Amino acid sequence: MCSIPGMENAGCVFLFGYNPSASHPIVARRIVRAKEKGAKIIVADPRHIETARIADLYLPIKNGCNIAFLNALANCIVNDGYADKDFIEAHTNGYEQWWETIKKYTPESVQDITGISPADMHRAAEMYATAEPSAIIGYGMGVCQQRQNLKTVHTLAAVACVAGQIGKPNSGLAPVRGQNNVQGSCDMGCLPNMFPGYQKVTDPAMREKFAKAWGVPVEKLSDHEGYKLTDMVHLANEGTLHCFYNYGEDPVQTEPDSQGTIEALKKLDLFICEDIFMTQTTMYADVILPGTSWGEHEGVFTASDRTFQHFNAAVPPKGECRHDWQIISDLSTRMGYPMHYDNTKQIWDEMRQLCPNFYGATYEKMEGTGHCEWPIPTLEHQGTADLFPGGHFNKPDGRAVLIAHDWEHPTEMPDEEYPLVLCTVREVGHYSCRSMTGNCKALSLLADEPGYVHMNPADARARGIRDGEIVRIWSRRGSVYSRADVSDRINKGAVYMTYQWWIGRCNSLTLHAVDDVSHTPEDKFSACQMERVADQQWAERHVAQEYADLKARLAKEASAQDVEPAVAFSASQEPDRILV
Amino acid sequence: MGNKFVVADPARCIGCKTCMAACLMKHDVAGDVADARLRVTQTYDVSAPVACHHCVDAPCAAACPTGALYEDPTHGRVAVREESCIGCRSCVMACPFGAVHVDVRSEAVRMGNLFVGTRSKAMVVKCDLCVDREGGPACIEACPTKGLTLMDDAGLERLAAARRESAVQA
């Protein structure tokens, strides 16, 4: 709820399920500065991540313990006398009921689940709750990609409220996004339940407003929530979903259980992809619409802290590639709703008129290195760095609701057959599904296929695995080869893989399990096993061949575009030639 | 004296390897080896890139039988005369920092304009302080936390003075 630059000015930064050095080096830089300015750093993570090195308190939590850990932390905050009674009284509801759950979670009672000694739990409670002038909890996918993700966010918010570490400058929660501009796509209504500006599709007044602005009868706007990306697989399998328009995503690589995803894609009647490269997903498309890359288009990104920033194109688009907004306009026109914009500013200005919280974020204010942090309701407004000033929350009575949940174990627990926890994480270097950076020479010279599986020396030793060797990893979903990266920064009993690798593809192994509300996959926890490949020379040749074959398949799929459209057209007119 | 070297502050290192990418890209030109001269090294407690210290009495240069490694006082560094390298790797064995390695590449053998085959050519790969680069070492410029500095005599003297000051206060 604070701004990212504001992290430097907090008295305590508590990282929970967030490894900024790998996922957001620019945020990691802020945390180094916060430390230099005297902030206390607390890191709770199963791995001894980069920030753990500079932490005042490192808590090596066990995988999958989040709610148990936070409940025990809240228990200590209250029992050790650090609760901010005035804040609870003035700005929250539901304390009594919340405490009914929390009081059961003494640090002793959950030590087996959390792996944290009661002494360290008490220290963390004191360090966080007593920090001056404020404390921030930064959390990332270690919270969001778990079975109890949303419940963990409720718990984190309650911890911040009870400790009085919210509603003042540089405080509260700092949730970070997993990808560039995820915040922006949510702001713009790329959510199955929202219009732009977080205005609900189920609200008749909102439908009325958007129908009027877009000049359509209100019945044309859907009054119910749509499906989520992770629903695609089962909807396609049961025959409910016939067409999937996939844009700027590589779900075969990035969604759990790759084989399940591929089989679902094959069942679709129509599969359209809009992308800038041939990917393992685009390969299955019936129609491919070539988009433009980040260097070819301009527009507005939103950072995790609600900051709008305008960015410019470096070069014009090449060949048949068109901007996403042009493709959408054309498609819409052909489907019966004429849509035309001359530039992105026209789209932006229309959006500002319809979203009260964004109204003051004009292109003029964002010129050069200018930026706007929403809520920014008027043209004179300077933007909002911290949400909930003075402890005033966005509820009808302005009070936060304290919610507590009981801990539940992750969906697929390790067992004798699959004794290791598989957790998917980030590595520095390549980006996302690697379609954009896989051919970047500098990055591939620093790290390349088949990728890496990070493990503790004890787990490696038990299997006769040495650092740098090729290993086979398998789960109930599949089996892949990867390269062992053995380090004592990794906790025993767990292995870590990154979803960017195509040969050592962790999502061939992950479990497709989602939470009930957001339908986010449980990428941080599934069970697997691994072994050393006995013939290392064969293994090296095998992974190199697999990668070469995959690249050749992608190149073949993409080769249709090697023909000039005019040549292809005239060739198709010749009766004795068939163009496939 | 007078030699300089790139030194890292482990408290600022976030292990992002941007220094390695910058080094690699600086050297990704014809006739050079596209490889990082410094390596981010991570133990449980420490992360920092390790690079050549450009030792005044350099064991790599002393171990080199052909003079491929030599003292370059003009630039304050231990430099490489690549045509002299025979790939014996004595320098790799001698370096106490693990900051030197030898790369082998294949190059064309010609008689006049006639291509007659290829041969292996060894090349010492180590930090050259980017002396031919405007703005100095690429790694220092690229580090997002400003955790790298070019240490020279003046820098060492400042460091020593600060240490003396804390010594008398102790």
XYZ file of C-alpha atoms in Angstrom:
750
model
C 0.000 0.000 0.000
C 3.112 2.174 0.030
C 5.169 3.394 -2.893
C 8.231 1.406 -3.926
C 10.598 4.393 -3.404
C 9.013 4.745 0.053
C 10.436 1.376 1.061
C 13.749 3.151 1.594
C 12.266 5.270 4.361
C 10.646 2.588 6.504
C 12.081 1.561 9.862
C 11.605 -2.110 9.075
C 11.202 -4.062 5.852
C 9.798 -7.533 6.344
C 10.088 -9.750 3.249
C 7.646 -12.621 3.285
C 7.638 -14.986 0.315
C 9.428 -12.458 -1.823
C 12.904 -12.633 -3.364
C 13.440 -9.182 -4.880
C 17.033 -9.811 -6.008
C 15.820 -12.410 -8.502
C 12.421 -11.016 -9.443
C 12.823 -7.232 -9.135
C 16.497 -6.169 -8.836
C 15.359 -2.540 -8.819
C 13.309 -3.137 -5.667
C 16.225 -5.096 -4.196
C 18.319 -1.944 -4.663
C 15.779 -0.001 -2.571
C 16.057 -2.579 0.200
C 19.864 -2.310 0.201
C 19.422 1.452 0.582
C 16.839 1.010 3.358
C 19.386 -1.119 5.202
C 22.081 1.530 4.693
C 19.669 4.133 6.105
C 19.249 2.020 9.234
C 16.106 -0.015 8.569
C 15.801 -3.412 10.221
C 15.417 -6.172 7.641
C 13.476 -9.373 8.378
C 13.402 -12.172 5.812
C 11.107 -15.197 6.122
C 11.894 -17.618 3.312
C 12.758 -21.318 3.039
C 15.881 -20.331 1.070
C 18.729 -18.162 2.286
C 17.973 -15.604 -0.434
C 20.246 -12.627 -1.237
C 18.358 -10.297 1.113
C 18.676 -12.858 3.934
C 22.412 -12.082 3.904
C 21.806 -8.487 4.950
C 18.847 -9.292 7.209
C 18.843 -8.474 10.909
C 16.658 -11.533 11.381
C 16.418 -14.456 8.983
C 13.597 -16.925 9.540
C 14.117 -20.171 7.593
C 10.445 -21.137 7.340
C 9.330 -24.513 6.010
C 7.648 -24.669 2.604
C 3.864 -24.327 2.778
C 3.598 -22.965 6.341
C 2.426 -19.387 5.600
C -0.783 -19.095 7.630
C 0.613 -21.076 10.563
C 3.632 -18.754 10.618
C 1.633 -15.516 10.374
C -0.899 -16.648 12.977
C 1.934 -17.379 15.402
C 3.512 -14.003 14.603
C 0.165 -12.291 15.299
C -0.156 -14.343 18.478
C 3.243 -13.026 19.660
C 2.425 -9.433 18.704
C -0.649 -9.546 20.926
C 0.669 -11.706 23.790
C 3.963 -9.800 24.013
C 2.077 -6.510 24.337
C 2.934 -4.973 20.943
C -0.645 -4.702 19.648
C -1.670 -1.136 18.817
C -4.883 -1.054 20.887
C -5.786 2.493 19.847
C -5.510 1.642 16.152
C -7.524 -1.575 16.590
C -10.206 0.311 18.504
C -10.452 3.243 16.111
C -9.926 1.627 12.720
C -10.863 -2.058 12.712
C -13.793 -4.437 13.130
C -13.857 -8.086 14.161
C -10.958 -8.158 16.625
C -12.674 -10.505 19.119
C -13.533 -13.082 16.490
C -10.061 -12.748 14.933
C -8.418 -13.415 18.276
C -10.547 -16.557 18.798
C -8.538 -18.146 15.968
C -5.172 -16.458 16.576
C -5.007 -17.265 20.301
C -4.638 -20.986 19.477
C -1.476 -20.348 17.442
C 1.295 -20.041 19.973
C 4.728 -20.264 18.329
C 5.318 -23.536 20.222
C 2.136 -25.112 18.858
C 3.165 -24.654 15.221
C 6.939 -24.984 15.459
C 6.787 -28.328 13.630
C 4.943 -26.676 10.753
C 6.899 -23.396 10.578
C 10.365 -24.616 11.559
C 10.835 -21.373 13.542
C 11.878 -21.366 17.184
C 9.562 -19.517 19.588
C 12.459 -17.198 20.503
C 12.864 -16.085 16.872
C 9.108 -15.665 16.479
C 9.032 -13.338 19.517
C 11.991 -11.390 18.139
C 10.277 -10.983 14.758
C 7.095 -9.755 16.437
C 9.022 -7.166 18.432
C 11.196 -6.017 15.523
C 8.223 -5.601 13.200
C 5.635 -4.164 15.570
C 7.928 -1.696 17.355
C 9.677 -0.366 14.231
C 9.737 3.440 13.946
C 8.478 5.345 12.049
C 6.875 2.507 10.113
C 7.235 -1.084 8.927
C 6.445 -2.559 5.529
C 5.657 -6.168 4.662
C 6.748 -6.965 1.114
C 5.197 -10.088 -0.297
C 5.295 -11.782 -3.668
C 4.482 -15.070 -5.325
C 5.544 -16.973 -2.198
C 2.191 -15.829 -0.854
C 0.105 -15.718 -4.038
C 0.985 -19.076 -5.583
C -0.038 -21.170 -2.584
C -3.185 -23.095 -1.749
C -4.168 -20.581 0.950
C -3.045 -17.509 -1.025
C -6.000 -15.166 -0.505
C -6.344 -16.251 3.119
C -2.669 -15.438 3.634
C -3.276 -11.929 2.280
C -6.173 -11.492 4.756
C -3.842 -12.613 7.525
C -1.028 -10.279 6.436
C -3.437 -7.325 6.374
C -4.683 -8.192 9.844
C -1.098 -8.432 11.158
C -0.348 -4.939 9.807
C -3.546 -3.538 11.368
C -3.053 -5.151 14.771
C 0.554 -3.924 14.921
C -0.536 -0.437 13.802
C 1.898 -0.634 10.886
C -0.559 0.583 8.235
C -2.367 3.809 7.387
C 0.714 6.024 7.736
C 3.492 6.945 5.292
C 5.742 4.089 4.095
C 3.841 1.377 5.912
C 1.400 -1.452 5.329
C 1.731 -4.108 2.680
C 3.837 -3.917 -0.456
C 2.520 -6.648 -2.727
C 4.646 -7.022 -5.817
C 3.520 -8.383 -9.154
C 4.986 -11.394 -10.898
C 5.362 -9.734 -14.303
C 5.845 -6.368 -15.889
C 2.545 -4.450 -16.086
C 0.343 -7.050 -14.371
C -0.856 -4.101 -12.313
C -1.587 -2.214 -15.556
C -3.607 -5.016 -17.100
C -5.679 -5.233 -13.894
C -6.096 -1.428 -13.860
C -7.380 -1.607 -17.449
C -9.979 -4.252 -16.625
C -8.217 -7.364 -17.930
C -9.985 -9.215 -15.137
C -13.023 -11.454 -15.572
C -15.077 -9.490 -13.029
C -14.070 -5.857 -13.583
C -14.402 -3.000 -16.014
C -11.386 -0.664 -16.154
C -10.674 1.041 -12.842
C -11.877 -1.880 -10.682
C -15.567 -1.200 -11.405
C -17.577 -4.400 -11.048
C -19.397 -5.903 -14.031
C -22.067 -7.125 -11.603
C -22.902 -3.511 -10.605
C -25.851 -2.274 -12.762
C -24.765 1.361 -12.350
C -21.329 0.532 -13.785
C -22.807 -1.360 -16.723
C -25.079 1.635 -17.368
C -22.093 4.002 -17.322
C -19.926 1.941 -19.680
C -22.839 1.129 -22.044
C -23.567 4.838 -22.371
C -19.917 5.732 -23.001
C -19.482 3.012 -25.588
C -22.833 3.652 -27.274
C -24.243 0.140 -26.867
C -27.466 -1.139 -25.262
C -26.762 -2.071 -21.635
C -27.861 -5.705 -22.344
C -24.783 -6.013 -24.573
C -22.509 -5.809 -21.542
C -22.263 -9.057 -19.626
C -23.748 -8.925 -16.129
C -21.798 -11.845 -14.734
C -18.190 -12.653 -14.034
C -16.182 -14.386 -16.735
C -13.732 -17.265 -16.597
C -10.114 -17.135 -15.492
C -7.070 -18.296 -17.462
C -6.569 -21.329 -15.240
C -10.193 -22.404 -15.960
C -9.308 -22.838 -19.640
C -8.054 -26.404 -19.288
C -11.105 -27.960 -17.637
C -13.562 -25.847 -19.664
C -11.958 -27.019 -22.902
C -11.894 -30.597 -21.652
C -15.594 -30.599 -20.723
C -16.509 -28.917 -24.037
C -17.836 -25.665 -22.533
C -15.082 -23.568 -24.085
C -14.798 -23.641 -27.880
C -12.572 -20.678 -28.676
C -9.562 -19.321 -26.812
C -7.968 -16.015 -27.785
C -4.562 -16.047 -26.169
C -2.595 -12.881 -26.209
C 0.946 -12.302 -25.056
C 1.003 -15.531 -23.036
C 2.720 -18.896 -23.357
C 0.532 -21.073 -21.097
C 2.198 -24.326 -22.200
C 5.377 -22.996 -20.639
C 3.970 -20.932 -17.768
C 0.806 -22.693 -16.549
C 0.940 -25.777 -14.331
C 0.876 -29.273 -15.849
C 2.076 -28.507 -19.405
C 0.850 -31.790 -20.866
C -2.653 -31.148 -19.528
C -2.556 -27.657 -21.079
C -1.452 -29.006 -24.487
C -4.230 -31.616 -24.527
C -6.827 -28.956 -23.674
C -5.562 -26.620 -26.435
C -5.942 -29.426 -28.965
C -9.621 -29.852 -28.010
C -10.532 -26.240 -28.877
C -12.515 -25.535 -32.065
C -10.664 -22.276 -32.605
C -7.404 -21.197 -31.021
C -6.106 -17.706 -31.785
C -2.722 -16.420 -30.620
C -1.433 -12.884 -30.668
C 2.307 -12.905 -30.012
C 5.662 -11.609 -31.187
C 7.435 -14.981 -31.362
C 6.563 -18.560 -32.199
C 6.225 -20.264 -28.830
C 5.328 -23.761 -27.672
C 1.776 -22.430 -27.235
C 1.540 -20.497 -30.508
C 2.545 -23.732 -32.293
C -0.959 -25.064 -31.618
C -2.791 -21.951 -32.879
C -5.222 -21.980 -35.807
C -4.665 -18.265 -36.369
C -1.627 -16.206 -35.379
C -1.831 -12.425 -35.233
C 1.628 -10.819 -35.117
C 1.860 -8.124 -32.446
C 4.562 -5.604 -31.688
C 7.326 -5.871 -29.120
C 8.091 -3.582 -26.191
C 10.578 -1.632 -28.307
C 8.044 -1.073 -31.079
C 5.044 0.287 -29.222
C 4.301 3.097 -26.815
C 1.751 3.278 -24.064
C 1.443 3.268 -20.296
C 2.744 0.724 -17.809
C 1.637 0.553 -14.174
C 4.203 -0.512 -11.585
C 3.269 -2.674 -8.581
C 2.824 0.481 -6.495
C 0.069 1.915 -8.756
C 2.432 4.254 -10.607
C 1.494 5.003 -14.221
C 4.475 5.634 -16.489
C 4.296 6.491 -20.180
C 6.864 4.788 -22.404
C 7.877 5.479 -25.998
C 8.593 3.294 -28.998
C 12.233 2.979 -30.011
C 11.631 1.700 -33.550
C 8.608 1.368 -35.865
C 6.955 -2.065 -36.269
C 8.278 -4.320 -39.029
C 6.431 -6.268 -41.681
C 2.862 -7.263 -40.907
C 3.152 -6.654 -37.170
C 0.553 -4.341 -35.683
C -0.049 -2.863 -32.266
C -2.380 -4.800 -29.975
C -4.814 -1.888 -29.816
C -5.001 -1.750 -33.618
C -5.664 -5.487 -33.826
C -8.399 -5.259 -31.189
C -10.011 -2.282 -32.963
C -10.046 -4.114 -36.298
C -11.408 -7.318 -34.815
C -14.122 -5.400 -33.021
C -15.067 -3.562 -36.222
C -15.292 -6.818 -38.162
C -17.409 -8.348 -35.403
C -19.966 -5.568 -35.703
C -18.856 -2.865 -33.301
C -16.903 -0.224 -35.215
C -13.939 0.864 -33.127
C -11.378 3.417 -34.175
C -8.605 5.276 -32.401
C -5.830 7.356 -33.943
C -3.406 6.786 -31.083
C -3.066 5.466 -27.543
C -3.732 8.888 -26.028
C -7.333 8.744 -27.306
C -7.779 5.369 -25.597
C -6.157 6.658 -22.432
C -8.334 9.771 -22.312
C -11.501 7.689 -22.779
C -10.371 5.435 -19.938
C -9.618 8.423 -17.667
C -13.147 9.783 -18.207
C -14.604 6.448 -17.078
C -12.333 5.730 -14.104
C -12.592 8.321 -11.314
C -9.417 7.094 -9.589
C -7.343 7.594 -12.751
C -8.862 10.842 -14.016
C -5.914 13.106 -13.166
C -3.281 10.900 -14.851
C -2.906 12.786 -18.112
C -0.305 12.130 -20.807
C 0.951 15.667 -20.154
C 1.797 14.797 -16.529
C 3.554 11.637 -17.685
C 5.717 13.372 -20.265
C 9.436 12.612 -20.073
C 10.120 10.859 -16.808
C 6.849 12.100 -15.286
C 4.604 9.609 -13.518
C 1.266 9.420 -11.700
C 0.449 7.207 -8.748
C -3.279 6.481 -8.491
C -5.707 7.304 -6.850
C -5.351 10.606 -8.711
C -8.964 11.816 -8.998
C -8.516 15.400 -10.296
C -6.317 17.223 -12.798
C -4.715 19.174 -9.928
C -4.093 16.049 -7.821
C -0.474 15.007 -7.252
C -1.118 11.278 -6.851
C -1.217 9.036 -3.788
C 1.909 7.331 -2.478
C 0.284 5.666 0.536
C -3.194 4.175 0.659
C -5.504 4.365 3.700
C -4.061 7.605 5.193
C -5.002 8.039 8.832
C -6.246 4.452 8.979
C -9.254 5.188 6.757
C -10.004 2.024 4.764
C -12.149 1.496 1.676
C -15.097 -0.015 3.529
C -18.479 1.766 4.010
C -17.608 2.596 7.636
C -13.932 3.235 6.819
C -12.786 0.419 9.123
C -10.650 -2.579 8.205
C -12.093 -6.045 8.827
C -9.742 -8.375 10.685
C -9.977 -11.882 9.268
C -8.217 -14.986 10.588
C -8.006 -18.443 9.048
C -6.797 -21.820 10.210
C -3.743 -23.288 8.503
C -4.280 -26.098 6.001
C -1.514 -28.183 4.512
C -0.660 -27.828 0.798
C -2.585 -29.983 -1.687
C 0.095 -32.516 -2.621
C 2.263 -33.442 0.327
C 5.583 -35.267 -0.226
C 5.491 -39.017 0.415
C 7.793 -41.998 0.083
C 7.520 -42.114 -3.703
C 7.798 -38.335 -4.217
C 9.748 -37.166 -1.168
C 10.831 -33.707 -2.357
C 8.898 -30.428 -2.422
C 9.059 -28.786 -5.848
C 8.787 -25.005 -5.688
C 8.931 -22.806 -8.794
C 10.895 -19.577 -8.476
C 12.792 -16.952 -10.471
C 16.390 -16.695 -11.548
C 18.164 -13.548 -12.658
C 18.842 -13.171 -16.364
C 16.143 -14.446 -18.678
C 12.614 -13.092 -18.562
C 9.334 -14.946 -18.060
C 8.711 -17.795 -20.569
C 12.033 -16.872 -22.273
C 10.451 -16.331 -25.708
C 11.828 -12.784 -25.619
C 15.301 -13.472 -24.201
C 16.177 -17.047 -25.200
C 18.082 -15.881 -28.265
C 19.819 -13.010 -26.482
C 23.474 -13.965 -26.770
C 24.745 -12.393 -23.551
C 21.987 -13.926 -21.438
C 22.228 -17.386 -22.983
C 26.012 -17.381 -22.528
C 25.442 -16.710 -18.827
C 22.715 -19.374 -18.438
C 21.187 -21.737 -20.967
C 19.196 -24.942 -21.450
C 18.394 -27.346 -19.958
C 18.196 -24.875 -17.065
C 18.794 -25.598 -13.428
C 17.299 -27.403 -10.487
C 18.522 -25.887 -7.242
C 19.044 -28.259 -4.325
C 20.637 -28.638 -0.915
C 24.007 -30.484 -0.748
C 22.451 -33.162 1.509
C 19.731 -34.016 -1.020
C 22.358 -34.052 -3.786
C 24.737 -36.247 -1.791
C 21.977 -38.732 -0.954
C 21.495 -39.277 -4.694
C 25.151 -39.133 -5.726
C 24.547 -35.864 -7.601
C 27.399 -33.396 -8.113
C 27.045 -29.706 -8.921
C 26.580 -29.160 -12.663
C 25.505 -32.707 -13.506
C 22.380 -33.550 -15.467
C 19.602 -35.021 -13.348
C 16.152 -36.410 -14.075
C 13.258 -34.994 -12.039
C 9.804 -36.502 -12.135
C 6.372 -36.127 -10.549
C 2.894 -37.606 -11.026
C 2.552 -35.364 -14.129
C 5.787 -35.879 -16.026
C 9.561 -36.174 -16.168
C 12.285 -33.744 -17.316
C 16.064 -33.379 -17.388
C 17.779 -30.408 -15.817
C 21.189 -29.382 -14.489
C 21.925 -29.627 -10.761
C 22.837 -26.404 -8.978
C 23.921 -27.481 -5.513
C 23.987 -24.779 -2.834
C 23.668 -24.584 0.927
C 21.373 -21.584 0.445
C 18.676 -24.111 -0.448
C 16.750 -25.833 2.353
C 16.827 -29.606 2.686
C 13.912 -31.555 1.274
C 12.964 -29.026 -1.397
C 14.100 -28.334 -4.953
C 13.604 -25.130 -6.904
C 13.112 -24.669 -10.640
C 12.351 -21.680 -12.849
C 9.565 -21.741 -15.446
C 11.733 -20.148 -18.123
C 13.522 -23.348 -19.154
C 12.038 -25.216 -22.123
C 13.914 -28.505 -21.721
C 14.056 -28.560 -17.935
C 10.424 -27.403 -17.925
C 9.209 -27.347 -14.336
C 5.579 -27.045 -15.412
C 5.762 -30.536 -16.878
C 5.944 -31.525 -13.200
C 3.739 -29.024 -11.342
C 0.262 -29.721 -10.062
C -2.802 -27.990 -11.514
C -4.484 -27.025 -8.258
C -6.034 -23.583 -7.736
C -7.682 -21.687 -4.886
C -11.474 -21.217 -4.895
C -11.618 -17.467 -5.439
C -8.748 -16.172 -7.595
C -8.013 -19.522 -9.278
C -4.282 -18.931 -8.948
C -2.226 -22.120 -9.350
C -0.330 -23.580 -6.397
C 3.044 -23.231 -8.165
C 4.987 -23.098 -4.915
C 4.243 -26.608 -3.743
C 4.040 -30.031 -5.348
C 5.830 -33.328 -4.787
C 8.639 -34.779 -6.912
C 11.659 -37.073 -6.952
C 14.997 -36.860 -8.750
C 18.000 -38.992 -9.641
C 21.425 -38.572 -11.202
C 21.601 -39.652 -14.843
C 24.190 -42.431 -14.848
C 25.589 -41.702 -18.309
C 26.421 -38.005 -18.152
C 27.843 -37.847 -21.672
C 24.631 -39.298 -23.080
C 22.620 -36.850 -20.949
C 24.554 -33.821 -22.240
C 24.034 -34.920 -25.834
C 20.382 -35.722 -25.177
C 19.443 -32.318 -23.708
C 21.361 -30.510 -26.462
C 19.515 -32.559 -29.096
C 16.127 -31.985 -27.443
C 16.731 -28.228 -27.477
C 17.910 -28.249 -31.087
C 14.833 -30.294 -32.113
C 12.458 -27.953 -30.295
C 14.020 -24.867 -31.889
C 13.791 -26.541 -35.306
C 10.074 -27.296 -34.741
C 9.426 -23.684 -33.738
C 11.346 -22.391 -36.758
C 9.375 -24.702 -39.071
C 6.072 -23.524 -37.618
C 7.180 -19.922 -38.112
C 8.483 -20.482 -41.644
C 5.101 -19.687 -43.225
C 5.921 -16.019 -42.673
C 9.135 -16.267 -44.679
C 7.052 -15.855 -47.843
C 6.123 -12.304 -48.816
C 2.315 -11.954 -48.620
C 2.081 -10.716 -52.239
C 4.144 -13.672 -53.453
C 2.063 -16.072 -51.369
C -1.131 -14.604 -52.771
C -0.070 -14.826 -56.423
C 1.293 -18.314 -55.820
C -2.032 -19.403 -54.383
C -3.729 -18.155 -57.595
C -1.664 -20.489 -59.755
C -3.679 -23.664 -60.410
C -0.701 -26.046 -60.438
C 0.690 -24.951 -57.080
C -0.774 -25.577 -53.700
C 0.277 -23.317 -50.898
C -0.073 -24.846 -47.481
C 52.704 0.198 -7.200
C 50.000 2.015 -9.055
C 47.941 -0.951 -10.216
C 44.171 -0.668 -10.031
C 41.490 -3.323 -9.600
C 37.715 -3.706 -9.502
C 36.490 -4.420 -5.998
C 32.966 -5.364 -4.846
C 31.076 -4.477 -1.688
C 29.288 -7.724 -0.678
C 26.783 -5.753 1.412
C 25.532 -4.140 -1.773
C 25.719 -7.136 -4.100
C 22.283 -8.567 -4.923
C 23.669 -11.386 -7.073
C 21.987 -10.077 -10.239
C 24.997 -10.743 -12.516
C 24.468 -7.499 -14.416
C 28.242 -6.929 -14.065
C 28.868 -10.260 -15.815
C 26.447 -9.428 -18.623
C 28.077 -5.998 -19.077
C 31.571 -7.531 -19.146
C 30.529 -10.200 -21.617
C 28.906 -7.657 -23.927
C 31.928 -5.360 -23.806
C 34.075 -8.260 -25.018
C 31.563 -9.606 -27.553
C 33.468 -8.218 -30.543
C 35.491 -9.774 -33.339
C 38.888 -11.018 -32.160
C 37.855 -11.097 -28.519
C 36.248 -13.788 -26.342
C 32.589 -13.249 -25.379
C 32.897 -14.296 -21.774
C 32.595 -12.566 -18.413
C 35.949 -11.680 -16.825
C 34.410 -11.473 -13.376
C 32.264 -14.150 -11.729
C 29.525 -13.562 -9.194
C 30.378 -16.016 -6.444
C 27.847 -16.991 -3.826
C 28.339 -18.766 -0.536
C 25.763 -19.057 2.255
C 26.675 -15.631 3.624
C 28.456 -13.791 0.845
C 27.655 -12.739 -2.704
C 30.180 -10.780 -4.709
C 31.832 -10.846 -8.100
C 35.472 -11.908 -8.084
C 37.844 -10.366 -10.630
C 41.573 -10.030 -11.271
C 43.393 -8.004 -8.613
C 46.095 -6.900 -11.051
C 48.659 -7.955 -8.445
C 51.851 -5.903 -8.337
C 53.950 -9.049 -8.112
C 51.543 -11.060 -10.245
C 51.891 -14.851 -9.859
C 50.123 -15.386 -13.195
C 52.729 -13.279 -15.026
C 55.561 -14.968 -13.108
C 54.207 -18.391 -14.083
C 53.807 -17.516 -17.758
C 56.674 -19.056 -19.777
C 56.067 -16.948 -22.899
C 55.440 -13.489 -21.491
C 51.796 -13.536 -22.581
C 50.916 -12.000 -19.223
C 52.910 -8.915 -18.312
C 52.962 -5.825 -16.126
C 51.458 -2.823 -17.968
C 52.446 0.234 -15.911
C 50.841 2.664 -18.366
C 47.381 1.443 -17.425
C 48.215 0.101 -13.966
C 47.269 -3.481 -14.720
C 48.435 -6.971 -15.631
C 47.832 -7.167 -19.367
C 47.662 -9.944 -21.966
C 49.735 -10.348 -25.108
C 47.394 -12.847 -26.687
C 49.566 -13.866 -29.633
C 52.099 -15.261 -27.144
C 49.648 -17.491 -25.258
C 50.335 -21.190 -25.774
C 47.467 -22.418 -23.590
C 49.657 -24.067 -20.922
C 47.301 -22.769 -18.191
C 50.076 -22.180 -15.689
C 48.443 -18.798 -14.991
C 45.141 -20.505 -14.094
C 46.999 -22.689 -11.593
C 48.949 -19.740 -10.175
C 46.129 -17.213 -9.658
C 45.054 -17.215 -5.971
C 41.694 -15.614 -6.854
C 40.553 -18.001 -9.586
C 40.247 -14.927 -11.781
C 42.116 -16.135 -14.869
C 41.021 -18.750 -17.344
C 42.094 -19.881 -20.774
C 39.691 -20.088 -23.677
C 40.413 -22.157 -26.752
C 38.943 -21.172 -30.057
C 39.423 -22.328 -33.548
C 40.850 -20.025 -36.194
C 41.516 -20.273 -39.893
C 44.977 -21.168 -41.185
C 45.742 -19.543 -44.525
C 48.576 -19.609 -47.014
C 48.237 -16.272 -48.728
C 44.532 -16.115 -49.513
C 44.165 -19.858 -49.531
C 42.302 -21.469 -46.650
C 44.190 -24.601 -45.663
C 42.476 -25.614 -42.461
C 41.847 -24.640 -38.881
C 43.906 -24.752 -35.747
C 43.225 -24.266 -32.046
C 44.298 -20.951 -30.565
C 44.472 -20.391 -26.829
C 43.666 -17.065 -25.271
C 44.026 -15.860 -21.696
C 40.697 -14.461 -20.487
C 40.943 -12.055 -17.567
C 39.969 -8.547 -16.529
C 41.628 -5.904 -18.712
C 40.109 -2.973 -16.793
C 38.330 -2.003 -20.045
C 41.253 0.362 -20.770
C 39.999 0.803 -24.336
C 36.523 1.757 -23.148
C 35.476 5.338 -22.620
C 34.062 5.627 -19.107
C 36.200 2.827 -17.678
C 35.160 -0.681 -16.637
C 31.734 -1.686 -18.016
C 30.908 -3.692 -14.876
C 31.218 -0.682 -12.556
C 28.914 1.390 -14.722
C 26.329 -1.417 -14.965
C 26.017 -2.360 -11.271
C 22.482 -1.353 -10.165
C 23.470 -0.960 -6.505
C 26.736 0.888 -7.227
C 28.502 -1.921 -5.423
C 31.648 -1.951 -7.581
C 34.527 0.509 -7.435
C 37.855 0.887 -9.166
C 40.386 0.717 -6.344
C 43.623 2.656 -6.856
C 46.380 3.984 -4.580
C 44.293 6.974 -3.492
C 41.324 4.735 -2.697
C 43.515 2.384 -0.690
C 44.951 5.300 1.222
C 41.464 6.599 2.055
C 40.493 3.120 3.247
C 43.632 2.803 5.364
C 43.068 6.249 6.897
C 39.526 5.305 7.862
C 40.761 2.062 9.392
C 43.433 3.915 11.398
C 40.785 6.301 12.656
C 38.538 3.492 13.884
C 41.600 1.760 15.368
C 42.459 4.706 17.624
C 38.825 5.070 18.671
C 38.583 1.434 19.665
